[in-house]
Structure formats: structure tokens, C-alpha cells
Amino acid sequence: MSGPTSPPATGATAASPIGIFDSGVGGLTVARAIMDQLPHEPVMYVGDTAHAPYGPRPIAQVRALALGIMDELVEAGVKALVIACNSASAAVLRDARERYTGRLGIPVVEVIQPAVRRAVAATRNGRIGVIGTQATVGSRAYEDSFSAAPHLQVVSAACPRFVEFVEAGITTGPELLETAEEYVAPLQAAGVDTLVLGCTHYPLLTGALSLVMGDDVTLVSSAEETAKDLYRALVRHGLEHPHSAAGSAAAPQHRFAATGDPEHFQALARRFLGPEVGRVQRIDTVRERYPTAALTALTPDVLARLRAEMEQEGAQ
């Protein structure tokens, strides 16, 4: 293994938190896996509930929203970014890695490729189904990721109402089951034996989806594989929390924020994640507050360059 790369240009250290974001509570499934696999790492989670769901929005709008949230997390001093949203991963991954990893040394981890890896390993008959939001399915990001395995047959279906169910706290019931049966009918007709839950909200509907698809179909979530990718990125960048090596029993301090109603987010987050969720802060995104973005955490030379670039982007 090669040595670690240079630390982030923002001044973030190995003891800094990991920034995770999603359009709502779905990304908590990824946060849960990260907390379980990396118990010493503090997490800063943002749910962009004011703009949820991302799925029906144009790709360009999802990109702008996602970059705004990630700017906020970088301003707050995170050492790594996790795009815990399939729609955002499809829309912004390349830009995010250029903007934050290439320029600032902050690793960016996403959720699509990890799910693809698990699905390829899980399928027995070579027929894989993918369900996701309209934005994710329309982007064909999964088909592109599966292209390295051309022997596989991939069938996708958009399930736009699933996010609405989860954000309303509905994870079972006749209406959900009827909707699920309608959405997955083409996948069942195609004979898939593996179903990729291509939205981080969907693992919260595992009970209903398992019932509808049947025991012979393997459901694949990206959460655990994403946590593994994050660990590899932290080690590669020399950013693993010092308490990990020291074996400290000290519990990390996690922070949670939402751009919409913090009380509603807190109620759902505690239900889905547990007591780790304390008081939820309400925030606006950086781009809503400052046209050129708040980048005071960055070093002066990087700040000057990025501010000029963002002003130029805003003028276009």
C-alpha cells in the first residue's frame, strides 16, 4: 500500500468529522453503517429536507443543491464527504471529486458503485433489477456502472413515491404494498434474482420490498459497502481518527442538521437511526446565504482561487 496523500488544504485533521448528506432521512442508512463500522469517527449529517425529494428535479438543479450542501460541510471543517444520495451521486460525483478532492484533498465517497459491486457478487442468474428515483434511473448511472460486466442483464424502474412514503414515516401498509407491487412488476417479469435499492431511502422499506419480491430475490443496499469505501479513503488520505489506533472507548460527538423542519427530521431520524440523534439544527445552504459561498475555513490562497471561480460560475 502506498503512503497517505497530503492532508486537506482546508485545515481539516484526522480528528475532524465526516460530512454526510442526503435529500432527507434516507442517508441515515449509510450513516448507520458508517457509525457501526467506524465507531470512533464523528459524523456531521445534513438532510436537505427543504428541497426533498431530489428525484423529480432536473439534474442541473440537483447538482446545484448538492454542491451547496457540500460547500456547507466543507465550511464546517469536515475531513471527508459522503454523498449518501443516489440522485446526487449520479448528478454531481465527477464535479465533487474535482472540486473537493482534486483541489482541496478532501475525499468524496458515493453510493452507486458500492451497490453495483455487491449486486454483481450476489446475482446467480445474471439478471439484476435496479429501483431508484426518476433522476437516478433517468441518468442511467447504474447501467453505466454495470457496463464493465456486459454479460449481466439490468432492468431499471423508477419508484418516485417511495421517498414520499419514507419522509412521511410510512414503512408499511396496504397503500405502500400496492404501490410496490406496481413498481416492481416489470422486474419480476424479467426474472431478476437481485434487486438494487438504488436510493438510500429504500432500505427503510426492506420489509415491504422483501414481501413483494419474495425470498428468492436478494435485496442489495449500498450502505455497508459505502462504509468500507470510506474507510479505505480515510486510510489512503491519512485521515483515520487517532482514537481508532489507540483503542479509545470515548464516544464521538455526532451532529445533525436539516434545511427544513428540524423537529420533523429529528422525529424520523430517531425512529430510523436511534438515540444517537440529538438536537437537530436548522440550516440554510451556503449558496442561499452567500452568493460566492462561505469558505472562511480554507487557506487564503485556496480561498482566493475558489472564490473567483464561484463568482465566475454565478455570472454565467
PDB file of C-alpha atoms in Angstrom:
ATOM      1  CA  MET A   1       0.000   0.000   0.000  1.00  0.00           C
ATOM      2  CA  SER A   2       1.342   3.442  -0.901  1.00  0.00           C
ATOM      3  CA  GLY A   3       1.730   6.116   1.751  1.00  0.00           C
ATOM      4  CA  PRO A   4      -1.054   8.569   2.619  1.00  0.00           C
ATOM      5  CA  THR A   5      -1.665  11.571   0.410  1.00  0.00           C
ATOM      6  CA  SER A   6      -1.380  15.160   1.624  1.00  0.00           C
ATOM      7  CA  PRO A   7      -3.901  16.318   4.260  1.00  0.00           C
ATOM      8  CA  PRO A   8      -6.835  18.525   3.197  1.00  0.00           C
ATOM      9  CA  ALA A   9      -5.914  22.101   2.258  1.00  0.00           C
ATOM     10  CA  THR A  10      -8.800  23.307   4.439  1.00  0.00           C
ATOM     11  CA  GLY A  11      -7.012  22.545   7.692  1.00  0.00           C
ATOM     12  CA  ALA A  12      -9.212  19.548   8.499  1.00  0.00           C
ATOM     13  CA  THR A  13      -7.388  16.870  10.506  1.00  0.00           C
ATOM     14  CA  ALA A  14      -7.811  13.176  11.256  1.00  0.00           C
ATOM     15  CA  ALA A  15      -9.915  14.167  14.277  1.00  0.00           C
ATOM     16  CA  SER A  16     -12.344  16.219  12.148  1.00  0.00           C
ATOM     17  CA  PRO A  17     -15.837  14.869  11.390  1.00  0.00           C
ATOM     18  CA  ILE A  18     -17.077  13.047   8.308  1.00  0.00           C
ATOM     19  CA  GLY A  19     -19.672  15.015   6.344  1.00  0.00           C
ATOM     20  CA  ILE A  20     -22.682  13.031   5.106  1.00  0.00           C
ATOM     21  CA  PHE A  21     -25.658  14.417   3.230  1.00  0.00           C
ATOM     22  CA  ASP A  22     -28.871  13.299   1.575  1.00  0.00           C
ATOM     23  CA  SER A  23     -32.095  14.945   0.481  1.00  0.00           C
ATOM     24  CA  GLY A  24     -33.689  13.681   3.697  1.00  0.00           C
ATOM     25  CA  VAL A  25     -33.550  10.796   6.168  1.00  0.00           C
ATOM     26  CA  GLY A  26     -32.606   8.088   3.658  1.00  0.00           C
ATOM     27  CA  GLY A  27     -28.898   8.764   4.030  1.00  0.00           C
ATOM     28  CA  LEU A  28     -29.188   7.757   7.669  1.00  0.00           C
ATOM     29  CA  THR A  29     -28.987   4.158   6.437  1.00  0.00           C
ATOM     30  CA  VAL A  30     -25.484   4.974   5.219  1.00  0.00           C
ATOM     31  CA  ALA A  31     -24.697   6.935   8.390  1.00  0.00           C
ATOM     32  CA  ARG A  32     -25.736   3.899  10.457  1.00  0.00           C
ATOM     33  CA  ALA A  33     -23.322   1.635   8.580  1.00  0.00           C
ATOM     34  CA  ILE A  34     -20.513   4.184   8.976  1.00  0.00           C
ATOM     35  CA  MET A  35     -21.146   4.526  12.709  1.00  0.00           C
ATOM     36  CA  ASP A  36     -21.162   0.740  13.096  1.00  0.00           C
ATOM     37  CA  GLN A  37     -18.017   0.091  11.052  1.00  0.00           C
ATOM     38  CA  LEU A  38     -16.084   3.208  12.125  1.00  0.00           C
ATOM     39  CA  PRO A  39     -17.206   3.719  15.739  1.00  0.00           C
ATOM     40  CA  HIS A  40     -14.560   6.326  16.555  1.00  0.00           C
ATOM     41  CA  GLU A  41     -15.437   8.656  13.688  1.00  0.00           C
ATOM     42  CA  PRO A  42     -17.644  11.706  14.421  1.00  0.00           C
ATOM     43  CA  VAL A  43     -20.344  12.351  11.832  1.00  0.00           C
ATOM     44  CA  MET A  44     -21.900  15.596  10.643  1.00  0.00           C
ATOM     45  CA  TYR A  45     -25.127  14.810   8.772  1.00  0.00           C
ATOM     46  CA  VAL A  46     -27.224  17.214   6.701  1.00  0.00           C
ATOM     47  CA  GLY A  47     -30.665  16.343   5.357  1.00  0.00           C
ATOM     48  CA  ASP A  48     -31.738  18.777   2.631  1.00  0.00           C
ATOM     49  CA  THR A  49     -35.390  18.337   3.526  1.00  0.00           C
ATOM     50  CA  ALA A  50     -36.333  21.821   2.312  1.00  0.00           C
ATOM     51  CA  HIS A  51     -35.676  20.633  -1.244  1.00  0.00           C
ATOM     52  CA  ALA A  52     -36.667  16.972  -0.968  1.00  0.00           C
ATOM     53  CA  PRO A  53     -37.245  14.872  -2.889  1.00  0.00           C
ATOM     54  CA  TYR A  54     -34.368  15.273  -5.337  1.00  0.00           C
ATOM     55  CA  GLY A  55     -35.703  12.592  -7.679  1.00  0.00           C
ATOM     56  CA  PRO A  56     -38.167  14.687  -9.738  1.00  0.00           C
ATOM     57  CA  ARG A  57     -35.786  17.656 -10.039  1.00  0.00           C
ATOM     58  CA  PRO A  58     -33.657  18.356 -13.129  1.00  0.00           C
ATOM     59  CA  ILE A  59     -30.095  17.066 -12.891  1.00  0.00           C
ATOM     60  CA  ALA A  60     -28.684  20.618 -13.011  1.00  0.00           C
ATOM     61  CA  GLN A  61     -30.790  21.625 -10.026  1.00  0.00           C
ATOM     62  CA  VAL A  62     -29.768  18.543  -8.045  1.00  0.00           C
ATOM     63  CA  ARG A  63     -26.147  19.382  -8.839  1.00  0.00           C
ATOM     64  CA  ALA A  64     -26.523  22.946  -7.536  1.00  0.00           C
ATOM     65  CA  LEU A  65     -28.267  21.804  -4.358  1.00  0.00           C
ATOM     66  CA  ALA A  66     -25.687  19.097  -3.689  1.00  0.00           C
ATOM     67  CA  LEU A  67     -22.724  21.428  -4.189  1.00  0.00           C
ATOM     68  CA  GLY A  68     -24.354  23.943  -1.862  1.00  0.00           C
ATOM     69  CA  ILE A  69     -24.664  21.345   0.893  1.00  0.00           C
ATOM     70  CA  MET A  70     -21.116  20.099   0.370  1.00  0.00           C
ATOM     71  CA  ASP A  71     -19.808  23.676   0.498  1.00  0.00           C
ATOM     72  CA  GLU A  72     -21.594  23.981   3.850  1.00  0.00           C
ATOM     73  CA  LEU A  73     -19.947  20.828   5.147  1.00  0.00           C
ATOM     74  CA  VAL A  74     -16.505  21.914   3.932  1.00  0.00           C
ATOM     75  CA  GLU A  75     -17.034  25.265   5.643  1.00  0.00           C
ATOM     76  CA  ALA A  76     -17.845  23.367   8.839  1.00  0.00           C
ATOM     77  CA  GLY A  77     -14.465  21.619   8.655  1.00  0.00           C
ATOM     78  CA  VAL A  78     -15.221  18.038   7.600  1.00  0.00           C
ATOM     79  CA  LYS A  79     -12.329  15.811   6.522  1.00  0.00           C
ATOM     80  CA  ALA A  80     -14.316  13.665   4.070  1.00  0.00           C
ATOM     81  CA  LEU A  81     -17.618  13.851   2.186  1.00  0.00           C
ATOM     82  CA  VAL A  82     -20.153  11.067   1.707  1.00  0.00           C
ATOM     83  CA  ILE A  83     -22.831  11.638  -0.934  1.00  0.00           C
ATOM     84  CA  ALA A  84     -25.461   9.406   0.690  1.00  0.00           C
ATOM     85  CA  CYS A  85     -27.961  10.017  -2.094  1.00  0.00           C
ATOM     86  CA  ASN A  86     -28.157   8.160  -5.404  1.00  0.00           C
ATOM     87  CA  SER A  87     -29.722  11.098  -7.265  1.00  0.00           C
ATOM     88  CA  ALA A  88     -26.929  13.410  -6.113  1.00  0.00           C
ATOM     89  CA  SER A  89     -24.246  10.789  -6.784  1.00  0.00           C
ATOM     90  CA  ALA A  90     -25.482  10.495 -10.367  1.00  0.00           C
ATOM     91  CA  ALA A  91     -25.638  14.271 -10.811  1.00  0.00           C
ATOM     92  CA  VAL A  92     -22.524  15.582  -9.148  1.00  0.00           C
ATOM     93  CA  LEU A  93     -19.864  12.943  -8.394  1.00  0.00           C
ATOM     94  CA  ARG A  94     -17.373  13.988 -11.079  1.00  0.00           C
ATOM     95  CA  ASP A  95     -17.717  17.679 -10.195  1.00  0.00           C
ATOM     96  CA  ALA A  96     -17.470  16.941  -6.473  1.00  0.00           C
ATOM     97  CA  ARG A  97     -14.271  14.951  -6.801  1.00  0.00           C
ATOM     98  CA  GLU A  98     -12.673  17.676  -8.915  1.00  0.00           C
ATOM     99  CA  ARG A  99     -13.878  20.454  -6.611  1.00  0.00           C
ATOM    100  CA  TYR A 100     -13.142  18.885  -3.226  1.00  0.00           C
ATOM    101  CA  THR A 101     -10.675  16.032  -3.745  1.00  0.00           C
ATOM    102  CA  GLY A 102      -8.638  17.412  -6.626  1.00  0.00           C
ATOM    103  CA  ARG A 103      -8.391  20.967  -5.318  1.00  0.00           C
ATOM    104  CA  LEU A 104      -8.678  20.551  -1.558  1.00  0.00           C
ATOM    105  CA  GLY A 105      -7.620  16.985  -0.778  1.00  0.00           C
ATOM    106  CA  ILE A 106     -10.988  16.050   0.748  1.00  0.00           C
ATOM    107  CA  PRO A 107     -12.004  12.508  -0.271  1.00  0.00           C
ATOM    108  CA  VAL A 108     -15.520  12.083  -1.697  1.00  0.00           C
ATOM    109  CA  VAL A 109     -17.367   8.761  -1.400  1.00  0.00           C
ATOM    110  CA  GLU A 110     -20.642   7.906  -3.162  1.00  0.00           C
ATOM    111  CA  VAL A 111     -23.244   5.131  -3.099  1.00  0.00           C
ATOM    112  CA  ILE A 112     -23.728   3.831  -6.662  1.00  0.00           C
ATOM    113  CA  GLN A 113     -20.519   1.896  -7.326  1.00  0.00           C
ATOM    114  CA  PRO A 114     -20.627   0.120  -3.936  1.00  0.00           C
ATOM    115  CA  ALA A 115     -24.141  -1.142  -4.690  1.00  0.00           C
ATOM    116  CA  VAL A 116     -23.057  -2.339  -8.130  1.00  0.00           C
ATOM    117  CA  ARG A 117     -20.185  -4.343  -6.620  1.00  0.00           C
ATOM    118  CA  ARG A 118     -22.496  -6.103  -4.199  1.00  0.00           C
ATOM    119  CA  ALA A 119     -25.083  -6.842  -6.873  1.00  0.00           C
ATOM    120  CA  VAL A 120     -22.512  -8.365  -9.236  1.00  0.00           C
ATOM    121  CA  ALA A 121     -21.309 -10.616  -6.423  1.00  0.00           C
ATOM    122  CA  ALA A 122     -24.839 -11.557  -5.342  1.00  0.00           C
ATOM    123  CA  THR A 123     -26.595 -12.442  -8.605  1.00  0.00           C
ATOM    124  CA  ARG A 124     -26.921 -16.100  -9.550  1.00  0.00           C
ATOM    125  CA  ASN A 125     -28.763 -15.873 -12.872  1.00  0.00           C
ATOM    126  CA  GLY A 126     -27.199 -12.650 -14.185  1.00  0.00           C
ATOM    127  CA  ARG A 127     -30.466 -10.682 -14.127  1.00  0.00           C
ATOM    128  CA  ILE A 128     -30.355  -7.631 -11.851  1.00  0.00           C
ATOM    129  CA  GLY A 129     -33.107  -5.140 -11.102  1.00  0.00           C
ATOM    130  CA  VAL A 130     -32.489  -1.542 -10.067  1.00  0.00           C
ATOM    131  CA  ILE A 131     -35.097   0.683  -8.440  1.00  0.00           C
ATOM    132  CA  GLY A 132     -34.481   4.360  -7.811  1.00  0.00           C
ATOM    133  CA  THR A 133     -35.779   7.879  -8.179  1.00  0.00           C
ATOM    134  CA  GLN A 134     -36.636   9.392 -11.537  1.00  0.00           C
ATOM    135  CA  ALA A 135     -33.347  11.317 -11.511  1.00  0.00           C
ATOM    136  CA  THR A 136     -31.235   8.251 -10.793  1.00  0.00           C
ATOM    137  CA  VAL A 137     -32.976   5.971 -13.286  1.00  0.00           C
ATOM    138  CA  GLY A 138     -33.052   8.711 -15.935  1.00  0.00           C
ATOM    139  CA  SER A 139     -29.318   9.341 -15.565  1.00  0.00           C
ATOM    140  CA  ARG A 140     -28.548   5.688 -16.421  1.00  0.00           C
ATOM    141  CA  ALA A 141     -25.758   5.882 -13.844  1.00  0.00           C
ATOM    142  CA  TYR A 142     -26.335   2.275 -12.811  1.00  0.00           C
ATOM    143  CA  GLU A 143     -26.344   0.996 -16.385  1.00  0.00           C
ATOM    144  CA  ASP A 144     -23.051   2.817 -16.949  1.00  0.00           C
ATOM    145  CA  SER A 145     -21.577   1.269 -13.803  1.00  0.00           C
ATOM    146  CA  PHE A 146     -22.714  -2.223 -14.800  1.00  0.00           C
ATOM    147  CA  SER A 147     -21.205  -1.810 -18.289  1.00  0.00           C
ATOM    148  CA  ALA A 148     -17.988  -3.433 -17.079  1.00  0.00           C
ATOM    149  CA  ALA A 149     -19.997  -6.662 -16.774  1.00  0.00           C
ATOM    150  CA  PRO A 150     -21.759  -6.860 -20.167  1.00  0.00           C
ATOM    151  CA  HIS A 151     -22.925 -10.432 -19.530  1.00  0.00           C
ATOM    152  CA  LEU A 152     -25.433  -9.116 -16.972  1.00  0.00           C
ATOM    153  CA  GLN A 153     -28.979  -8.069 -17.838  1.00  0.00           C
ATOM    154  CA  VAL A 154     -30.012  -4.923 -15.948  1.00  0.00           C
ATOM    155  CA  VAL A 155     -33.629  -3.789 -15.704  1.00  0.00           C
ATOM    156  CA  SER A 156     -34.445  -0.461 -14.034  1.00  0.00           C
ATOM    157  CA  ALA A 157     -37.656   1.036 -12.692  1.00  0.00           C
ATOM    158  CA  ALA A 158     -38.363   4.460 -11.198  1.00  0.00           C
ATOM    159  CA  CYS A 159     -40.237   4.390  -7.881  1.00  0.00           C
ATOM    160  CA  PRO A 160     -40.944   8.081  -7.230  1.00  0.00           C
ATOM    161  CA  ARG A 161     -43.425   7.648  -4.377  1.00  0.00           C
ATOM    162  CA  PHE A 162     -41.139   5.581  -2.162  1.00  0.00           C
ATOM    163  CA  VAL A 163     -39.229   8.633  -0.903  1.00  0.00           C
ATOM    164  CA  GLU A 164     -42.513  10.356  -0.090  1.00  0.00           C
ATOM    165  CA  PHE A 165     -43.612   7.346   1.970  1.00  0.00           C
ATOM    166  CA  VAL A 166     -40.375   7.276   3.968  1.00  0.00           C
ATOM    167  CA  GLU A 167     -40.269  11.034   4.572  1.00  0.00           C
ATOM    168  CA  ALA A 168     -43.839  10.745   5.896  1.00  0.00           C
ATOM    169  CA  GLY A 169     -42.753   7.951   8.242  1.00  0.00           C
ATOM    170  CA  ILE A 170     -44.725   5.277   6.351  1.00  0.00           C
ATOM    171  CA  THR A 171     -42.842   1.989   6.007  1.00  0.00           C
ATOM    172  CA  THR A 172     -45.744  -0.471   5.755  1.00  0.00           C
ATOM    173  CA  GLY A 173     -49.454  -0.647   4.997  1.00  0.00           C
ATOM    174  CA  PRO A 174     -51.786  -1.509   2.102  1.00  0.00           C
ATOM    175  CA  GLU A 175     -51.086   1.611   0.031  1.00  0.00           C
ATOM    176  CA  LEU A 176     -47.328   1.099   0.194  1.00  0.00           C
ATOM    177  CA  LEU A 177     -47.622  -2.588  -0.711  1.00  0.00           C
ATOM    178  CA  GLU A 178     -49.914  -1.856  -3.660  1.00  0.00           C
ATOM    179  CA  THR A 179     -47.537   0.820  -4.906  1.00  0.00           C
ATOM    180  CA  ALA A 180     -44.555  -1.506  -4.537  1.00  0.00           C
ATOM    181  CA  GLU A 181     -46.288  -4.299  -6.455  1.00  0.00           C
ATOM    182  CA  GLU A 182     -46.992  -1.905  -9.320  1.00  0.00           C
ATOM    183  CA  TYR A 183     -43.429  -0.562  -9.425  1.00  0.00           C
ATOM    184  CA  VAL A 184     -41.613  -3.903  -9.354  1.00  0.00           C
ATOM    185  CA  ALA A 185     -43.920  -5.840 -11.704  1.00  0.00           C
ATOM    186  CA  PRO A 186     -41.605  -5.320 -14.740  1.00  0.00           C
ATOM    187  CA  LEU A 187     -38.627  -6.536 -12.714  1.00  0.00           C
ATOM    188  CA  GLN A 188     -40.466  -9.649 -11.619  1.00  0.00           C
ATOM    189  CA  ALA A 189     -41.490 -10.291 -15.219  1.00  0.00           C
ATOM    190  CA  ALA A 190     -37.815 -10.060 -16.208  1.00  0.00           C
ATOM    191  CA  GLY A 191     -36.926 -12.743 -13.658  1.00  0.00           C
ATOM    192  CA  VAL A 192     -34.380 -10.735 -11.661  1.00  0.00           C
ATOM    193  CA  ASP A 193     -32.825 -12.559  -8.724  1.00  0.00           C
ATOM    194  CA  THR A 194     -31.106  -9.481  -7.287  1.00  0.00           C
ATOM    195  CA  LEU A 195     -32.668  -6.081  -6.614  1.00  0.00           C
ATOM    196  CA  VAL A 196     -30.523  -2.994  -6.077  1.00  0.00           C
ATOM    197  CA  LEU A 197     -32.165  -0.485  -3.759  1.00  0.00           C
ATOM    198  CA  GLY A 198     -30.926   2.482  -5.767  1.00  0.00           C
ATOM    199  CA  CYS A 199     -31.991   5.123  -3.282  1.00  0.00           C
ATOM    200  CA  THR A 200     -30.780   5.353   0.303  1.00  0.00           C
ATOM    201  CA  HIS A 201     -34.376   5.763   1.478  1.00  0.00           C
ATOM    202  CA  TYR A 202     -35.350   2.340   0.143  1.00  0.00           C
ATOM    203  CA  PRO A 203     -33.624   0.134   2.768  1.00  0.00           C
ATOM    204  CA  LEU A 204     -36.148   1.586   5.207  1.00  0.00           C
ATOM    205  CA  LEU A 205     -38.789  -0.218   3.111  1.00  0.00           C
ATOM    206  CA  THR A 206     -36.979  -3.568   3.176  1.00  0.00           C
ATOM    207  CA  GLY A 207     -39.856  -5.368   4.874  1.00  0.00           C
ATOM    208  CA  ALA A 208     -42.381  -4.383   2.224  1.00  0.00           C
ATOM    209  CA  LEU A 209     -39.980  -4.959  -0.667  1.00  0.00           C
ATOM    210  CA  SER A 210     -38.957  -8.388   0.624  1.00  0.00           C
ATOM    211  CA  LEU A 211     -42.596  -9.391   0.914  1.00  0.00           C
ATOM    212  CA  VAL A 212     -43.420  -8.240  -2.610  1.00  0.00           C
ATOM    213  CA  MET A 213     -40.294  -9.614  -4.321  1.00  0.00           C
ATOM    214  CA  GLY A 214     -40.175 -12.930  -2.468  1.00  0.00           C
ATOM    215  CA  ASP A 215     -37.475 -14.794  -0.573  1.00  0.00           C
ATOM    216  CA  ASP A 216     -35.597 -15.854  -3.720  1.00  0.00           C
ATOM    217  CA  VAL A 217     -34.644 -12.274  -4.585  1.00  0.00           C
ATOM    218  CA  THR A 218     -31.623 -10.732  -2.854  1.00  0.00           C
ATOM    219  CA  LEU A 219     -32.037  -7.084  -1.870  1.00  0.00           C
ATOM    220  CA  VAL A 220     -28.843  -5.049  -2.189  1.00  0.00           C
ATOM    221  CA  SER A 221     -28.197  -1.843  -0.260  1.00  0.00           C
ATOM    222  CA  SER A 222     -25.031   0.195  -0.717  1.00  0.00           C
ATOM    223  CA  ALA A 223     -24.693   1.240   2.937  1.00  0.00           C
ATOM    224  CA  GLU A 224     -22.194  -1.353   4.190  1.00  0.00           C
ATOM    225  CA  GLU A 225     -20.038  -1.227   1.052  1.00  0.00           C
ATOM    226  CA  THR A 226     -20.048   2.582   1.142  1.00  0.00           C
ATOM    227  CA  ALA A 227     -18.737   2.490   4.712  1.00  0.00           C
ATOM    228  CA  LYS A 228     -15.927   0.197   3.533  1.00  0.00           C
ATOM    229  CA  ASP A 229     -15.090   2.599   0.707  1.00  0.00           C
ATOM    230  CA  LEU A 230     -14.993   5.452   3.201  1.00  0.00           C
ATOM    231  CA  TYR A 231     -12.596   3.569   5.451  1.00  0.00           C
ATOM    232  CA  ARG A 232     -10.282   2.887   2.514  1.00  0.00           C
ATOM    233  CA  ALA A 233     -10.393   6.577   1.551  1.00  0.00           C
ATOM    234  CA  LEU A 234      -9.588   7.705   5.094  1.00  0.00           C
ATOM    235  CA  VAL A 235      -6.599   5.362   5.300  1.00  0.00           C
ATOM    236  CA  ARG A 236      -5.385   6.407   1.848  1.00  0.00           C
ATOM    237  CA  HIS A 237      -5.500  10.082   2.839  1.00  0.00           C
ATOM    238  CA  GLY A 238      -4.066   9.544   6.324  1.00  0.00           C
ATOM    239  CA  LEU A 239      -7.333  10.691   7.910  1.00  0.00           C
ATOM    240  CA  GLU A 240      -8.330   7.731  10.091  1.00  0.00           C
ATOM    241  CA  HIS A 241      -9.345   9.051  13.525  1.00  0.00           C
ATOM    242  CA  PRO A 242      -6.451   8.787  16.027  1.00  0.00           C
ATOM    243  CA  HIS A 243      -8.722   7.091  18.575  1.00  0.00           C
ATOM    244  CA  SER A 244      -9.133   4.166  16.166  1.00  0.00           C
ATOM    245  CA  ALA A 245      -5.490   3.143  16.528  1.00  0.00           C
ATOM    246  CA  ALA A 246      -5.359   3.996  20.227  1.00  0.00           C
ATOM    247  CA  GLY A 247      -8.366   1.816  21.047  1.00  0.00           C
ATOM    248  CA  SER A 248     -10.080   4.641  22.938  1.00  0.00           C
ATOM    249  CA  ALA A 249     -13.570   3.991  24.293  1.00  0.00           C
ATOM    250  CA  ALA A 250     -14.536   7.661  24.005  1.00  0.00           C
ATOM    251  CA  ALA A 251     -17.803   8.083  22.096  1.00  0.00           C
ATOM    252  CA  PRO A 252     -17.665  10.525  19.163  1.00  0.00           C
ATOM    253  CA  GLN A 253     -19.962  13.529  19.053  1.00  0.00           C
ATOM    254  CA  HIS A 254     -22.333  13.363  16.092  1.00  0.00           C
ATOM    255  CA  ARG A 255     -24.188  16.399  14.728  1.00  0.00           C
ATOM    256  CA  PHE A 256     -27.351  16.506  12.654  1.00  0.00           C
ATOM    257  CA  ALA A 257     -28.904  19.336  10.655  1.00  0.00           C
ATOM    258  CA  ALA A 258     -31.801  19.809   8.267  1.00  0.00           C
ATOM    259  CA  THR A 259     -32.656  22.573   5.828  1.00  0.00           C
ATOM    260  CA  GLY A 260     -36.370  22.056   6.503  1.00  0.00           C
ATOM    261  CA  ASP A 261     -38.378  21.425   9.679  1.00  0.00           C
ATOM    262  CA  PRO A 262     -35.830  20.209  12.261  1.00  0.00           C
ATOM    263  CA  GLU A 263     -38.443  18.704  14.588  1.00  0.00           C
ATOM    264  CA  HIS A 264     -39.944  16.526  11.855  1.00  0.00           C
ATOM    265  CA  PHE A 265     -36.485  15.418  10.758  1.00  0.00           C
ATOM    266  CA  GLN A 266     -35.485  14.684  14.356  1.00  0.00           C
ATOM    267  CA  ALA A 267     -38.559  12.526  14.963  1.00  0.00           C
ATOM    268  CA  LEU A 268     -37.927  10.434  11.847  1.00  0.00           C
ATOM    269  CA  ALA A 269     -34.174  10.278  12.407  1.00  0.00           C
ATOM    270  CA  ARG A 270     -34.558   8.989  15.951  1.00  0.00           C
ATOM    271  CA  ARG A 271     -37.018   6.384  14.747  1.00  0.00           C
ATOM    272  CA  PHE A 272     -34.761   5.156  11.959  1.00  0.00           C
ATOM    273  CA  LEU A 273     -31.306   5.705  13.482  1.00  0.00           C
ATOM    274  CA  GLY A 274     -31.818   5.683  17.231  1.00  0.00           C
ATOM    275  CA  PRO A 275     -30.686   7.708  20.251  1.00  0.00           C
ATOM    276  CA  GLU A 276     -27.513   8.914  18.500  1.00  0.00           C
ATOM    277  CA  VAL A 277     -29.640  11.690  17.042  1.00  0.00           C
ATOM    278  CA  GLY A 278     -29.644  14.604  19.449  1.00  0.00           C
ATOM    279  CA  ARG A 279     -30.999  18.070  18.779  1.00  0.00           C
ATOM    280  CA  VAL A 280     -31.288  18.769  15.061  1.00  0.00           C
ATOM    281  CA  GLN A 281     -30.116  22.200  13.927  1.00  0.00           C
ATOM    282  CA  ARG A 282     -31.865  24.021  11.100  1.00  0.00           C
ATOM    283  CA  ILE A 283     -29.524  25.455   8.471  1.00  0.00           C
ATOM    284  CA  ASP A 284     -29.687  27.121   5.096  1.00  0.00           C
ATOM    285  CA  THR A 285     -27.265  26.107   2.393  1.00  0.00           C
ATOM    286  CA  VAL A 286     -24.195  28.228   1.802  1.00  0.00           C
ATOM    287  CA  ARG A 287     -25.355  29.283  -1.649  1.00  0.00           C
ATOM    288  CA  GLU A 288     -28.610  30.619  -0.201  1.00  0.00           C
ATOM    289  CA  ARG A 289     -26.725  32.767   2.305  1.00  0.00           C
ATOM    290  CA  TYR A 290     -23.653  33.846   0.346  1.00  0.00           C
ATOM    291  CA  PRO A 291     -23.568  34.085  -3.471  1.00  0.00           C
ATOM    292  CA  THR A 292     -19.879  33.196  -3.578  1.00  0.00           C
ATOM    293  CA  ALA A 293     -20.110  30.597  -0.772  1.00  0.00           C
ATOM    294  CA  ALA A 294     -18.705  30.808   2.741  1.00  0.00           C
ATOM    295  CA  LEU A 295     -15.197  29.453   2.550  1.00  0.00           C
ATOM    296  CA  THR A 296     -13.554  31.053   5.586  1.00  0.00           C
ATOM    297  CA  ALA A 297     -12.232  27.671   6.736  1.00  0.00           C
ATOM    298  CA  LEU A 298      -9.978  27.432   3.702  1.00  0.00           C
ATOM    299  CA  THR A 299      -6.419  28.635   3.460  1.00  0.00           C
ATOM    300  CA  PRO A 300      -6.094  32.143   1.943  1.00  0.00           C
ATOM    301  CA  ASP A 301      -4.606  31.075  -1.395  1.00  0.00           C
ATOM    302  CA  VAL A 302      -7.184  28.356  -1.975  1.00  0.00           C
ATOM    303  CA  LEU A 303      -9.935  30.694  -0.802  1.00  0.00           C
ATOM    304  CA  ALA A 304      -8.976  33.380  -3.311  1.00  0.00           C
ATOM    305  CA  ARG A 305      -8.900  30.948  -6.208  1.00  0.00           C
ATOM    306  CA  LEU A 306     -12.177  29.229  -5.371  1.00  0.00           C
ATOM    307  CA  ARG A 307     -13.977  32.491  -4.641  1.00  0.00           C
ATOM    308  CA  ALA A 308     -13.007  33.783  -8.087  1.00  0.00           C
ATOM    309  CA  GLU A 309     -14.160  30.548  -9.723  1.00  0.00           C
ATOM    310  CA  MET A 310     -17.501  30.589  -7.916  1.00  0.00           C
ATOM    311  CA  GLU A 311     -18.099  34.238  -8.788  1.00  0.00           C
ATOM    312  CA  GLN A 312     -17.426  33.367 -12.426  1.00  0.00           C
ATOM    313  CA  GLU A 313     -19.863  30.408 -12.223  1.00  0.00           C
ATOM    314  CA  GLY A 314     -22.508  32.665 -10.705  1.00  0.00           C
ATOM    315  CA  ALA A 315     -22.106  35.203 -13.506  1.00  0.00           C
ATOM    316  CA  GLN A 316     -22.709  32.615 -16.231  1.00  0.00           C
TER     317      GLN A 316
END
